[in-house]
mmCIF file of C-alpha atoms in Angstrom:
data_model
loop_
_atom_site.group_PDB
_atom_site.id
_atom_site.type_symbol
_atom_site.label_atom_id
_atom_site.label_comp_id
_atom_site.label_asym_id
_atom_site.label_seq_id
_atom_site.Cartn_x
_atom_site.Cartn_y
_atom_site.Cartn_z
ATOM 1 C CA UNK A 1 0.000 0.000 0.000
ATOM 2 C CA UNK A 2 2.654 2.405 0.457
ATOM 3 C CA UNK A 3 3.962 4.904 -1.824
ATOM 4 C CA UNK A 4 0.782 3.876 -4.119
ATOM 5 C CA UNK A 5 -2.236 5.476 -5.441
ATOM 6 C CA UNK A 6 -5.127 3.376 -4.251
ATOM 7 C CA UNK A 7 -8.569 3.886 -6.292
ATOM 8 C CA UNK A 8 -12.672 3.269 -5.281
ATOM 9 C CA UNK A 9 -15.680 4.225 -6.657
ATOM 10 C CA UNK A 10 -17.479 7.041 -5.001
ATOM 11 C CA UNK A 11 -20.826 6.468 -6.635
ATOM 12 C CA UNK A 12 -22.713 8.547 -9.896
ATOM 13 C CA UNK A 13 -19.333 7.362 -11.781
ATOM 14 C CA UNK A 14 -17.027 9.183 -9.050
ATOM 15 C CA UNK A 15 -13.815 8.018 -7.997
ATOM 16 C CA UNK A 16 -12.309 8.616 -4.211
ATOM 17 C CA UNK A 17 -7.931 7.960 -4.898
ATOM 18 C CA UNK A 18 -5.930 7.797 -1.560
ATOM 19 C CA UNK A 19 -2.125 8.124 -1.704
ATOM 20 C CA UNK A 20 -0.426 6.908 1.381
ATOM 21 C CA UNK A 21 3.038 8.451 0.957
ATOM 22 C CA UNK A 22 6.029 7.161 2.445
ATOM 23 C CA UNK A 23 10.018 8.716 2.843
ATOM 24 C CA UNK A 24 10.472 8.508 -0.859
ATOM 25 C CA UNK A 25 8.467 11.325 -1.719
ATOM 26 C CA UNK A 26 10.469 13.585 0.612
ATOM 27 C CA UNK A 27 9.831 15.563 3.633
ATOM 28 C CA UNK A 28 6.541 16.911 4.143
ATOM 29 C CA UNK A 29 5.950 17.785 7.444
ATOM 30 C CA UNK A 30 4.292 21.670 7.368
ATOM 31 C CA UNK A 31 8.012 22.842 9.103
ATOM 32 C CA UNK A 32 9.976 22.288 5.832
ATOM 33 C CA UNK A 33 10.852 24.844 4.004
ATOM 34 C CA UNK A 34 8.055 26.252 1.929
ATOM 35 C CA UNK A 35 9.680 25.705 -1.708
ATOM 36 C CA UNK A 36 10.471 22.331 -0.916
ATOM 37 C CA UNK A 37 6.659 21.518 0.497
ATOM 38 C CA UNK A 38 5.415 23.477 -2.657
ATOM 39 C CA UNK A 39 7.683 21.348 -5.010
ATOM 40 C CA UNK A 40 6.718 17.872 -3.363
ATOM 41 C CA UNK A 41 2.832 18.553 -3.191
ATOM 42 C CA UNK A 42 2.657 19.268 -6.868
ATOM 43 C CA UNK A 43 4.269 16.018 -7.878
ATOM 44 C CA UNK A 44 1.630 14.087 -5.698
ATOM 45 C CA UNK A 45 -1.197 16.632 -6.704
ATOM 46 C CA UNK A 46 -1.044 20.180 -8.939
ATOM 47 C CA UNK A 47 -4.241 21.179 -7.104
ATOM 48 C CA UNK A 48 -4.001 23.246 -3.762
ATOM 49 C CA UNK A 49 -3.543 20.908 -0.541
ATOM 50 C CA UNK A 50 -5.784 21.556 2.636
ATOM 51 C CA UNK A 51 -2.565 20.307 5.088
ATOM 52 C CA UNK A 52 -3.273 20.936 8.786
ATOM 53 C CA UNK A 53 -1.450 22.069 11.801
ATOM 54 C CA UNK A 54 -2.556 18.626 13.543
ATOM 55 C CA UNK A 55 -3.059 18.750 17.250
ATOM 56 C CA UNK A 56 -4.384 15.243 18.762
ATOM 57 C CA UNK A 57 -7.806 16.839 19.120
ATOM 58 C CA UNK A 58 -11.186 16.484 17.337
ATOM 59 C CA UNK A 59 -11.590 19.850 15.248
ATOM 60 C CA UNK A 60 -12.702 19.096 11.447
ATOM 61 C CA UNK A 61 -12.372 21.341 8.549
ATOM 62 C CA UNK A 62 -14.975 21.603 6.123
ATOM 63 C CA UNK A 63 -13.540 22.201 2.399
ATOM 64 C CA UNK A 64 -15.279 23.891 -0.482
ATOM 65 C CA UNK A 65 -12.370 24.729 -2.946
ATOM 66 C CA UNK A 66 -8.540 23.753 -3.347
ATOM 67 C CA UNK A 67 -6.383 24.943 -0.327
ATOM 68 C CA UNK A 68 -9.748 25.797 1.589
ATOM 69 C CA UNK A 69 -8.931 25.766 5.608
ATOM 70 C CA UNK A 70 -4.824 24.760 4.655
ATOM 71 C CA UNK A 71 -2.843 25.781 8.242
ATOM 72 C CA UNK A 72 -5.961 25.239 9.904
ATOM 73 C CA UNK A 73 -5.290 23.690 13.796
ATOM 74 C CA UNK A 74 -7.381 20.405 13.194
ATOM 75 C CA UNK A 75 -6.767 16.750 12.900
ATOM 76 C CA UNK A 76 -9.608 16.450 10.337
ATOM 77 C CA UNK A 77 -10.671 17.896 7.118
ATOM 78 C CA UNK A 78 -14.263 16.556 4.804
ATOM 79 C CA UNK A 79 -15.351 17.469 1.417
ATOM 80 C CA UNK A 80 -17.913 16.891 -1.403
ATOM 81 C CA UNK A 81 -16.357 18.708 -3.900
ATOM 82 C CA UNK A 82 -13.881 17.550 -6.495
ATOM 83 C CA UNK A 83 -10.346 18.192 -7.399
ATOM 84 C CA UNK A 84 -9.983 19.139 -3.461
ATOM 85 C CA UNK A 85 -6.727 17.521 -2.156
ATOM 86 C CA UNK A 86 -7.185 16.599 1.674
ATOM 87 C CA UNK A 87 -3.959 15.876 3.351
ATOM 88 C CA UNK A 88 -2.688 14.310 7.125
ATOM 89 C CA UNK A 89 1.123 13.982 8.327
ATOM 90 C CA UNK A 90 1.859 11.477 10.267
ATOM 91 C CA UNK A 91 5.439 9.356 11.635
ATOM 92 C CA UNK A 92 3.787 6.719 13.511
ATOM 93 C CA UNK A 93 0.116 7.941 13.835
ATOM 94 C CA UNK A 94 -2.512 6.288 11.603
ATOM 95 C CA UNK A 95 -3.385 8.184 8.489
ATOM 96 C CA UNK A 96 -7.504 7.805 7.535
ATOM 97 C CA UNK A 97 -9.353 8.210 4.017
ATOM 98 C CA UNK A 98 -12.505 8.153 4.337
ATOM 99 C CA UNK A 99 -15.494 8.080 1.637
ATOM 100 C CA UNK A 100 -19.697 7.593 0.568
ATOM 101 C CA UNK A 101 -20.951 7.062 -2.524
ATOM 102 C CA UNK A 102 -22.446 10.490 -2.549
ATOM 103 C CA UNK A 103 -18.976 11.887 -3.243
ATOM 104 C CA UNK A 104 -18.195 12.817 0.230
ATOM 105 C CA UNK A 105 -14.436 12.340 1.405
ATOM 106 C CA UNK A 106 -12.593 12.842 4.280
ATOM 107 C CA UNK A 107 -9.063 12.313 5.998
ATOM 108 C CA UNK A 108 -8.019 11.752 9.701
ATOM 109 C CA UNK A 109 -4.726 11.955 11.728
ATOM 110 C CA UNK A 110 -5.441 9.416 14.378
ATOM 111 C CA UNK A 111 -3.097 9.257 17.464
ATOM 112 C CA UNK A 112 -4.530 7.960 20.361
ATOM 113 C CA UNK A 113 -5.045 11.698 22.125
ATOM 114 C CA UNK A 114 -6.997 12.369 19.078
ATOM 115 C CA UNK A 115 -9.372 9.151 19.555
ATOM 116 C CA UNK A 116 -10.033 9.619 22.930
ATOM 117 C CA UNK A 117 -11.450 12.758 22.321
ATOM 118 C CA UNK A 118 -13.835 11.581 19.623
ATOM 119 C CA UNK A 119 -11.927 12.476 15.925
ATOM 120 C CA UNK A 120 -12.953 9.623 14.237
ATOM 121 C CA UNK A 121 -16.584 9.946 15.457
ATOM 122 C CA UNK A 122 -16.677 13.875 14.400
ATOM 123 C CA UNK A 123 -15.354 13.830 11.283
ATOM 124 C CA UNK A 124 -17.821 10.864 10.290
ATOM 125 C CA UNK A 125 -20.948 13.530 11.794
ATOM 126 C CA UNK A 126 -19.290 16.427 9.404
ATOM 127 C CA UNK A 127 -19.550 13.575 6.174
ATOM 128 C CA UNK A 128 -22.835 13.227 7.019
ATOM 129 C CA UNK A 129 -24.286 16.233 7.644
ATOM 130 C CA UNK A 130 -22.571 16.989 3.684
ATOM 131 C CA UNK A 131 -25.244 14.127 3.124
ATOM 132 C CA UNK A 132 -22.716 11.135 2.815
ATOM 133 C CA UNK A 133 -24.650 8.164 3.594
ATOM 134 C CA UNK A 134 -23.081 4.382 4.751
ATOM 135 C CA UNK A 135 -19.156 5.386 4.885
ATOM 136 C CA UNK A 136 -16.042 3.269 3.847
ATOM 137 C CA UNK A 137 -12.073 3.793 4.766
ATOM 138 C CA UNK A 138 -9.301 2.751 4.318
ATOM 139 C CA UNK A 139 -6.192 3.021 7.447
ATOM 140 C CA UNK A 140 -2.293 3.547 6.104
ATOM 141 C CA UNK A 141 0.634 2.534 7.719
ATOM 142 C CA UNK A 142 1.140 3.168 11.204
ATOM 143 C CA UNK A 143 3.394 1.950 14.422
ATOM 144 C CA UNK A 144 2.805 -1.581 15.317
ATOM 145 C CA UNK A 145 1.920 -2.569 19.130
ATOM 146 C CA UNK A 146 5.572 -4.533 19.074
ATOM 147 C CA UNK A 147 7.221 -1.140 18.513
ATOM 148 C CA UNK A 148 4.645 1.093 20.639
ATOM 149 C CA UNK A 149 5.076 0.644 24.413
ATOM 150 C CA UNK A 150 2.694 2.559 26.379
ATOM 151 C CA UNK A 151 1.649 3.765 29.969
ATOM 152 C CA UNK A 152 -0.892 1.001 31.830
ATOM 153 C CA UNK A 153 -3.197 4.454 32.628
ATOM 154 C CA UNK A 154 -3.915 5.578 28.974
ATOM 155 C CA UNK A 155 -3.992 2.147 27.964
ATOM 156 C CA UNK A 156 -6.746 1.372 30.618
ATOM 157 C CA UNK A 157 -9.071 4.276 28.931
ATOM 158 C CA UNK A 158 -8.312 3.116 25.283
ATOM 159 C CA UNK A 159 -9.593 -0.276 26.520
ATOM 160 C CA UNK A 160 -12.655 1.174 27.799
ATOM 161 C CA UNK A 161 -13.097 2.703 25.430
ATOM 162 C CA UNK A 162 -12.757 0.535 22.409
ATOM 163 C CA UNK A 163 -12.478 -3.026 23.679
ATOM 164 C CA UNK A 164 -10.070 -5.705 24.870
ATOM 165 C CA UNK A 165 -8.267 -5.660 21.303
ATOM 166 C CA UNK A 166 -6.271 -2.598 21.691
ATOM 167 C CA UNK A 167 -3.939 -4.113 24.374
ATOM 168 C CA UNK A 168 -0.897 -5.689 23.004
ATOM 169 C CA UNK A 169 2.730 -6.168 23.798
ATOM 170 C CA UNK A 170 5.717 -5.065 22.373
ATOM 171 C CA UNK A 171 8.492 -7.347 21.323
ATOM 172 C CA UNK A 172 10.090 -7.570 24.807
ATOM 173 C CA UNK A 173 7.011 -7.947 26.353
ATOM 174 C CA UNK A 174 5.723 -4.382 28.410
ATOM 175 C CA UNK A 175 2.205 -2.834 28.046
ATOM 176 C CA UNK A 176 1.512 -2.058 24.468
ATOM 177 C CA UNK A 177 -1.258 0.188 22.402
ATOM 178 C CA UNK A 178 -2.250 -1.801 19.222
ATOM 179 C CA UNK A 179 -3.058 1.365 17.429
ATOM 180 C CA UNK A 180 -3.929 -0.203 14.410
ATOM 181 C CA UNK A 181 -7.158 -2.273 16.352
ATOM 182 C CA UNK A 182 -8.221 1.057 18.256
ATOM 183 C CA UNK A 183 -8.289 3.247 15.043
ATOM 184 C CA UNK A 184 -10.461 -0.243 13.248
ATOM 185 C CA UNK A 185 -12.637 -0.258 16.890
ATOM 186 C CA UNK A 186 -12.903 3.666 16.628
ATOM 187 C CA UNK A 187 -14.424 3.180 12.627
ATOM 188 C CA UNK A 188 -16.125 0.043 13.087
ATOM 189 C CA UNK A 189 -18.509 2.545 16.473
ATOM 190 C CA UNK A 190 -19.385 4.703 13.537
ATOM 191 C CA UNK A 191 -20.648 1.907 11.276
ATOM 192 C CA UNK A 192 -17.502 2.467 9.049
ATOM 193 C CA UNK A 193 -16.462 -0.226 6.318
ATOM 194 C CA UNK A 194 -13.299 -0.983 6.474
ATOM 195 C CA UNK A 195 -12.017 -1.908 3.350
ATOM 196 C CA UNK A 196 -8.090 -1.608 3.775
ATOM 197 C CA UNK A 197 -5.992 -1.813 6.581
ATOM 198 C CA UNK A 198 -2.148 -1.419 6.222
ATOM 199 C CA UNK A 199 -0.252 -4.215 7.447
ATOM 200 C CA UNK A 200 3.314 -2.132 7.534
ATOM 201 C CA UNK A 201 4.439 -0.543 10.470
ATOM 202 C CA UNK A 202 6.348 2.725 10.155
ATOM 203 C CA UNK A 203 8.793 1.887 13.172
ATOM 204 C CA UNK A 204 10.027 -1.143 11.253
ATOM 205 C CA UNK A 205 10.228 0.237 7.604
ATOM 206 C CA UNK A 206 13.076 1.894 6.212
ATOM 207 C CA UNK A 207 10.418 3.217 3.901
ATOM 208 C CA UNK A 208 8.653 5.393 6.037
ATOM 209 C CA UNK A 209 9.529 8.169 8.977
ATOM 210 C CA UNK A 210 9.255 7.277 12.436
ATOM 211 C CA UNK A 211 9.170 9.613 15.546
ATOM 212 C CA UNK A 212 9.240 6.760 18.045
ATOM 213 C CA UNK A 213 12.111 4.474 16.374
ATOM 214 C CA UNK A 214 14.256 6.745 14.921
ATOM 215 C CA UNK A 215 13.008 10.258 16.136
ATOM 216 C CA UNK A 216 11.927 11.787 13.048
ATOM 217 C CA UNK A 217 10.553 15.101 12.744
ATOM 218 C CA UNK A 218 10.131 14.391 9.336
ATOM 219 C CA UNK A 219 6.065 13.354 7.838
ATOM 220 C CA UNK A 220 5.138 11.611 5.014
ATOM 221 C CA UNK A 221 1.630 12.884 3.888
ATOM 222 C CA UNK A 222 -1.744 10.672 2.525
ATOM 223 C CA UNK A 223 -3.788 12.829 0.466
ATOM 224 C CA UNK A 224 -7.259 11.953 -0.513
ATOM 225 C CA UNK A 225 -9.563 13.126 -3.220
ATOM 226 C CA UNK A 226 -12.165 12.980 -5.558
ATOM 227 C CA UNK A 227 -12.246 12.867 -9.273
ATOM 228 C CA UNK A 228 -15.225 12.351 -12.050
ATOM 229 C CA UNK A 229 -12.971 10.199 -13.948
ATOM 230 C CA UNK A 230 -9.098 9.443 -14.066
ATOM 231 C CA UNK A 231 -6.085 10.501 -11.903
ATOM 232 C CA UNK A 232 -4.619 13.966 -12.566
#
């Protein structure tokens, strides 16, 4: 799945694409330098990103045009317009595309801040209220629960809150958050088909930046958006 442009129809002859980006396509994390970020996001899409200053909250932007909302603090952005890249940045989080088959689209960062405080559940209220009807996604590479060792107390809330399956262990054997299950547990609440799940995790693969294995400040960016027909 990585580094590929994944394709699925949206409905009235739509189709939703959703690039999950990995190192190869450079740094984009909204901290490089502009002319680099400009350069990079026209190779992936000539159209005007909405990017966001992510902070592992619940806000959602709603877009109407190219670039609509871009800077915005958020760690959401929906759409039902066309030709309107959406874009996350993530090192470890789990990147979200979302879509209907009325042409509605969105994209989440998901950390686990970000799902306790309900991101996954707002930006699936925002697709409908745009009138998107049963919803679909599709979840990116993210850290494993081998690689993601983490405190008994936040792992006792994620339980509660999305079930037994989010516990895990890492490779030597501590208190582990499969992030992967809570982001499927957090879709599957909102009656959310899920109709890819990356298998790759980004602390293992030398083909994607990590913050917890290597320390990366660096992001690679999915981007998500609609088209009538064929890929720009």
């Amino acid at each position: 799945m990585t580094s590929e442009v994944l394709r699925y129809p949206a409905g009235a002859g739509r189709t939703v694409w959703v690039r999950f980006g990995d190192a190869a396509d450079g740094d984009l994390a909204v901290t490089a330098p502009a002319d680099l970020l400009a350069e990079r996001r026209a190779a992936i899409h000539s159209s005007r990103w909405t990017w966001l200053r992510q902070v592992h909250g619940a806000e959602v932007v709603v877009v109407t045009e190219p670039g609509e909302g871009a800077g915005a603090e958020a760690d959401a952005a929906v759409t039902d317009r066309p030709m309107v890249p959406l874009a996350v940045h993530t090192a470890d989080c789990a990147p979200v595309a979302l879509w209907s088959d009325e042409g509605v689209i969105g994209a989440i960062h998901a950390g686990w801040r970000g799902l306790l405080v309900g991101v996954v559940a707002n930006c699936c209220r925002h697709m409908h209220r745009l009138g998107a009807g049963d919803l679909f996604a599709a979840v990116g590479p993210c850290i494993s629960a081998a690689r993601y060792e983490f405190g008994r107390d936040e792992l006792a809330l994620l339980e509660q809150r999305f079930g037994p399956a989010v516990v895990g262990h890492t490779t030597e054997g501590g208190p582990a958050l499969d992030l992967r299950a809570a982001v499927s547990a957090a879709l599957r609440q909102q009656d959310v088909s899920l109709v890819e799940v990356s298998p790759v995790c980004t602390a293992e693969s030398d083909r994607h930046f990590s913050h917890r294995a290597r320390r990366d400040a660096r992001r690679q960016a999915t981007v998500v958006w609609l088209e009538s027909s064929g890929p720009t």
